mmCIF file of C-alpha atoms in Angstrom:
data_model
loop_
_atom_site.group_PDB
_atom_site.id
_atom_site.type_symbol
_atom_site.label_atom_id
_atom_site.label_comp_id
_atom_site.label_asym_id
_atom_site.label_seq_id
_atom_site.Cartn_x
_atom_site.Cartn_y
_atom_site.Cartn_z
ATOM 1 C CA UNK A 297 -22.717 -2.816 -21.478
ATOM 2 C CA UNK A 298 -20.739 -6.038 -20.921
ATOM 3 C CA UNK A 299 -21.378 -7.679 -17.899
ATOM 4 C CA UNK A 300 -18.455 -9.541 -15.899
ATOM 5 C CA UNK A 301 -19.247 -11.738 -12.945
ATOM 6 C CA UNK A 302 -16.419 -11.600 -10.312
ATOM 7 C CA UNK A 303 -17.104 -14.183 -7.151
ATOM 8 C CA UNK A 304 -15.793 -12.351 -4.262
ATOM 9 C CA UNK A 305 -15.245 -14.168 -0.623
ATOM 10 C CA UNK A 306 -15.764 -12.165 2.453
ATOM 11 C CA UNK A 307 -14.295 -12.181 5.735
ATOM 12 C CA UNK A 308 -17.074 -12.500 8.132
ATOM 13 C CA UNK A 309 -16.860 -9.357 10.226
ATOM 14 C CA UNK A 310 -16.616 -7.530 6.080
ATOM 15 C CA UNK A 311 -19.835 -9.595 5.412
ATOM 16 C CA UNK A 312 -22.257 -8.783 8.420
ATOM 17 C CA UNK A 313 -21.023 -5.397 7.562
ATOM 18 C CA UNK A 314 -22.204 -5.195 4.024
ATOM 19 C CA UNK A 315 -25.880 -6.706 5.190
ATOM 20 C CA UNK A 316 -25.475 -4.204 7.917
ATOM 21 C CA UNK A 317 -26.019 -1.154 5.278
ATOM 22 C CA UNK A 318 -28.418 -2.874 3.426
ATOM 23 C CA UNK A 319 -26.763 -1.708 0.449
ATOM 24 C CA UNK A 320 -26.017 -3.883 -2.636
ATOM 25 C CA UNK A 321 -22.701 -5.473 -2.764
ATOM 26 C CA UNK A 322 -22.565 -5.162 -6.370
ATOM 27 C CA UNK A 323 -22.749 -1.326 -6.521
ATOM 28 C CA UNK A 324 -19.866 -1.095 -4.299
ATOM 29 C CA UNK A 325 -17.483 -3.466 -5.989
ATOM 30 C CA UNK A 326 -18.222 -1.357 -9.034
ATOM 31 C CA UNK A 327 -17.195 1.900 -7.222
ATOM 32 C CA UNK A 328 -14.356 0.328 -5.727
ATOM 33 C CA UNK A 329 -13.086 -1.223 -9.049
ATOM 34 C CA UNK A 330 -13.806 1.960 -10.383
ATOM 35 C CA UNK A 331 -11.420 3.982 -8.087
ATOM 36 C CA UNK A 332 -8.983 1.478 -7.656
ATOM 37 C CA UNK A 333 -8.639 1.097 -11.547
ATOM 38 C CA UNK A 334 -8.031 4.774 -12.129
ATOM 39 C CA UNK A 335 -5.350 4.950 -9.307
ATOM 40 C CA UNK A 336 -3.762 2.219 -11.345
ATOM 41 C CA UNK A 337 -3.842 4.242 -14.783
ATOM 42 C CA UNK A 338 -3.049 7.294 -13.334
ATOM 43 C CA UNK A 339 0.008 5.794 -11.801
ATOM 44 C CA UNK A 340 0.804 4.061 -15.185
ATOM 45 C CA UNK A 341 0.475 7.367 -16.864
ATOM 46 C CA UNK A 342 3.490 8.803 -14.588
ATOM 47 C CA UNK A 343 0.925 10.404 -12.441
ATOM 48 C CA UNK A 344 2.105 9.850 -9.032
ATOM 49 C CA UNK A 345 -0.001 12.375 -7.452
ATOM 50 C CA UNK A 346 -1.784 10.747 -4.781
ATOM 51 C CA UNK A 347 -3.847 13.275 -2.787
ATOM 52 C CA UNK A 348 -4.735 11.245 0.396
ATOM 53 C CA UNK A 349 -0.714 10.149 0.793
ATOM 54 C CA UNK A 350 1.070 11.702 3.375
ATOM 55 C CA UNK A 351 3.409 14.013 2.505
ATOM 56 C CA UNK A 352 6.329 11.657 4.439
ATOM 57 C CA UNK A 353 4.692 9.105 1.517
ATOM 58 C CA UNK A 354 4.949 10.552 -1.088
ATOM 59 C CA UNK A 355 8.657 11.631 0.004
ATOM 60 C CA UNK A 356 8.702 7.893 0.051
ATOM 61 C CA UNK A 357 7.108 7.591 -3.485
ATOM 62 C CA UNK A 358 9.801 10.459 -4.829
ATOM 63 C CA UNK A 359 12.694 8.709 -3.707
ATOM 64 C CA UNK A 360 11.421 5.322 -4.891
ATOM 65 C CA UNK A 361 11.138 7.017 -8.189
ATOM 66 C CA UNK A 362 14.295 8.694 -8.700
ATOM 67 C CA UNK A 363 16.067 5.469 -7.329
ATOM 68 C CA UNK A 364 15.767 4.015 -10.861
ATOM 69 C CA UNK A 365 16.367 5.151 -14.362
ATOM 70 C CA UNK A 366 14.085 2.162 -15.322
ATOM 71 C CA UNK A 367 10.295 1.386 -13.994
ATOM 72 C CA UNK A 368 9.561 1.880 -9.869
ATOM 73 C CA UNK A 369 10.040 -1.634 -8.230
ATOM 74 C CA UNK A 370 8.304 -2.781 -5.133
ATOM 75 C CA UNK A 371 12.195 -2.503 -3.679
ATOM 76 C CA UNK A 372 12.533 0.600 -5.007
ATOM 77 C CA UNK A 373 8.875 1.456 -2.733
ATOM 78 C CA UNK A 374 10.872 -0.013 0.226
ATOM 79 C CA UNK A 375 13.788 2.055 -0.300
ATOM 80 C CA UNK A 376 11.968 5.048 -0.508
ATOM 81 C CA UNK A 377 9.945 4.243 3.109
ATOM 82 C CA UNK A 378 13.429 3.597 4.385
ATOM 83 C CA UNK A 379 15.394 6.252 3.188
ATOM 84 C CA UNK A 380 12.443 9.036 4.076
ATOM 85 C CA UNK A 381 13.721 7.731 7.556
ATOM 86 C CA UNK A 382 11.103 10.068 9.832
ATOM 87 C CA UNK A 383 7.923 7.603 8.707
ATOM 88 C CA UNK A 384 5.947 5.434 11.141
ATOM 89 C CA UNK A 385 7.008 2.787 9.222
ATOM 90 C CA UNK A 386 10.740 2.658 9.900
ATOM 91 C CA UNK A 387 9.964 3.158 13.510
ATOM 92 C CA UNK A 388 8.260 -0.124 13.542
ATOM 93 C CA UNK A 389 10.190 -2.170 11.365
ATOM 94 C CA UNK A 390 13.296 -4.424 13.554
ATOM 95 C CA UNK A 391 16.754 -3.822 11.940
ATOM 96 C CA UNK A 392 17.143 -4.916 8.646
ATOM 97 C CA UNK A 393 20.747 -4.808 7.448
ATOM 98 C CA UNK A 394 22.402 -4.237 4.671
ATOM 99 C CA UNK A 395 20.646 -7.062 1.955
ATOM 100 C CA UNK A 396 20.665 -5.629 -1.372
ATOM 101 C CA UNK A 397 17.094 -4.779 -2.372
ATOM 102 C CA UNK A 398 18.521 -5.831 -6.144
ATOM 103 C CA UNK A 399 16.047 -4.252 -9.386
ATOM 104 C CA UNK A 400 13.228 -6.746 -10.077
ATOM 105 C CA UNK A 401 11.932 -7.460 -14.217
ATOM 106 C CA UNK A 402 9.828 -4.134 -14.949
ATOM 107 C CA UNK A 403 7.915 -2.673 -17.409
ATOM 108 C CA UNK A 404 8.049 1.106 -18.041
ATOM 109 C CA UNK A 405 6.751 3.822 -15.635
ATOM 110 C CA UNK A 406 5.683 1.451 -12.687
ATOM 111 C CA UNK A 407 5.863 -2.686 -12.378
ATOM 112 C CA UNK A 408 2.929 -4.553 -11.838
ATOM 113 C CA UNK A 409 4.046 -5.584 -8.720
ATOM 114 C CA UNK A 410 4.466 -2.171 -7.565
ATOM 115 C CA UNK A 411 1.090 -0.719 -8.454
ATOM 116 C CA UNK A 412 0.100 -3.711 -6.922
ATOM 117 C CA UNK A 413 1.535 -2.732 -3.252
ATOM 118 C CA UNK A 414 0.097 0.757 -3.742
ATOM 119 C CA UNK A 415 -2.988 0.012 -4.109
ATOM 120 C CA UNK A 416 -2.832 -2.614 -1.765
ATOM 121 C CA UNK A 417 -1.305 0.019 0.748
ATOM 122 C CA UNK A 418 -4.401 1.979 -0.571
ATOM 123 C CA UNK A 419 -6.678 -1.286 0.613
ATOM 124 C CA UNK A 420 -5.107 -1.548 4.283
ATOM 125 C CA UNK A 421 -5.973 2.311 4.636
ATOM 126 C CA UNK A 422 -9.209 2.042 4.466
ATOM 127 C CA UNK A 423 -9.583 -1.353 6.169
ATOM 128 C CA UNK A 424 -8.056 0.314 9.260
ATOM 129 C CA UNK A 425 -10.417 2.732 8.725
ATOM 130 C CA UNK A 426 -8.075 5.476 7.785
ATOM 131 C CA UNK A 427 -8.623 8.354 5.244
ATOM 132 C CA UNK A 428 -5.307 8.759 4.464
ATOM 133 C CA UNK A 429 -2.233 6.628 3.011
ATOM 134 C CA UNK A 430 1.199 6.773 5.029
ATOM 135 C CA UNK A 431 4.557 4.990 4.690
ATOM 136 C CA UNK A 432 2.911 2.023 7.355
ATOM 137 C CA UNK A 433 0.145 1.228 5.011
ATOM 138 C CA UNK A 434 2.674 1.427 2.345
ATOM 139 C CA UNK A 435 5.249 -1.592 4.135
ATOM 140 C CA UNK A 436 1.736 -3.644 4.424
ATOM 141 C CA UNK A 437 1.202 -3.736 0.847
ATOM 142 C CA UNK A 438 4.201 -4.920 0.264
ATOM 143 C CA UNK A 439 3.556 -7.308 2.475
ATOM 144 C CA UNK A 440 0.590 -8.060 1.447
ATOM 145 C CA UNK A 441 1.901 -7.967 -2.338
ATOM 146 C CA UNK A 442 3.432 -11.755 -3.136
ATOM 147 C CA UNK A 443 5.278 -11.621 -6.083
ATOM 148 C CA UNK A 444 7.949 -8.177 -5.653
ATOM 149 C CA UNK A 445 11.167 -8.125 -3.798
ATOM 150 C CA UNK A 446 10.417 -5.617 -1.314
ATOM 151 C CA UNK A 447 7.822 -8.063 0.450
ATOM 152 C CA UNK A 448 9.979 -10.740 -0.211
ATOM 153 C CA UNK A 449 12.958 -8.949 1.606
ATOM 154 C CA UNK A 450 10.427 -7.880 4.700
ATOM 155 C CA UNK A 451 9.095 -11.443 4.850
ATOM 156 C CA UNK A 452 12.773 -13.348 4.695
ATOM 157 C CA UNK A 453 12.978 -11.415 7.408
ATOM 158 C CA UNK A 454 10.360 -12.561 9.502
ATOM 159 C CA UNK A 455 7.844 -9.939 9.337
ATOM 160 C CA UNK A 456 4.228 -10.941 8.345
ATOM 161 C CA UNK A 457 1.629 -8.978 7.161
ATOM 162 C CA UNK A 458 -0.633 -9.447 9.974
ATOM 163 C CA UNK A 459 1.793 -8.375 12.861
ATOM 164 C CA UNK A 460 2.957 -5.893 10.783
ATOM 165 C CA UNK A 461 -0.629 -4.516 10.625
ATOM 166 C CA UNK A 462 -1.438 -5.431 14.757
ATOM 167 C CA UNK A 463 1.626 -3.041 15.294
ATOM 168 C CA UNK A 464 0.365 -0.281 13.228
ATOM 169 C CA UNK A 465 -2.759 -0.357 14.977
ATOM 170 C CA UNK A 466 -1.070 -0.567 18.275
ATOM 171 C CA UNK A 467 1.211 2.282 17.867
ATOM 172 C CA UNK A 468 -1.157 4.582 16.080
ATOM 173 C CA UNK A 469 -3.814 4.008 19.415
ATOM 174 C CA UNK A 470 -1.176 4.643 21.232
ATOM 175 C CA UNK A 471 -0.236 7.683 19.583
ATOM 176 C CA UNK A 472 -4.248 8.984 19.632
ATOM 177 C CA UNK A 473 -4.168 8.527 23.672
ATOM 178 C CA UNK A 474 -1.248 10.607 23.790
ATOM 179 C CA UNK A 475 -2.612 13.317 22.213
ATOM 180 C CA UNK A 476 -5.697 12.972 24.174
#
């Protein structure tokens, strides 16, 4: 066994948390990594089956997909939220024009960046405490993401990750009391 010593910083509320449970951090981050790192070669693999995404996101991964001949960009992931059209996501996002969302350097399959924003739309799930993956979480990762031209093209645009998140968690409390 090779042991690899990762220094991880905690947001306060994350930390008093952890103690909270009383369970040790390090047997988390393993299970975490674990999951997170077989998301990431499934995806690589051409797998795109992602059984806790919505079905309006993986619409959204499909069209991102067959957008390209070449790998899936992270503006290939944002035109595949947008042109699913009936997502969460588009209903919160201002008017963005007509800006080309141009192909970004890839490697085969899926670019880095890209995997990144999934499984960083994979992160914001569960941080909002949700146990599933929709087109919203999907925009925050690539917000969230710094390097691919889909956040790039939200943030030019003056969206941040943290409003963009405050929103989501407005309009989906909204959307619980109306059902209530």
């Amino acid at each position: 066994m090779t042991i690899v010593r990762i220094d991880v910083t905690l947001p306060d509320d994350l930390a008093a948390a952890l103690t909270e449970t009383g369970l040790p951090a390090s047997a988390l981050c393993e299970r975490a990594l674990e999951q997170a790192l077989r998301r990431v070669s499934a995806l690589r693999s051409g797998d795109v089956e992602m059984p806790n995404w919505t079905a309006r996101a993986r619409t959204a991964l499909r069209l991102a997909s067959q957008r390209t001949d070449a790998a899936v960009t992270t503006a290939d992931l944002l035109h595949g939220v947008l042109a699913e059209g009936t997502n969460l996501a588009v209903r919160l996002l201002p008017p963005l024009g007509e800006a080309p969302l141009g192909q970004e350097d890839a490697v085969p399959q899926w670019s880095g960046p890209a995997v990144a924003a999934l499984e960083l739309a994979h992160a914001e799930a569960a941080g909002l405490g949700h146990n599933y993956v929709g087109c919203e979480h999907l925009v925050l990762g690539l917000l969230a993401e710094p390097s691919g031209r889909g956040g790039e093209f939200l943030r030019a645009r003056g969206l941040d990750l943290a409003s963009f998140r405050a929103a989501v968690v407005a309009a989906l409390a909204g959307f619980t009391h109306a059902r209530g």
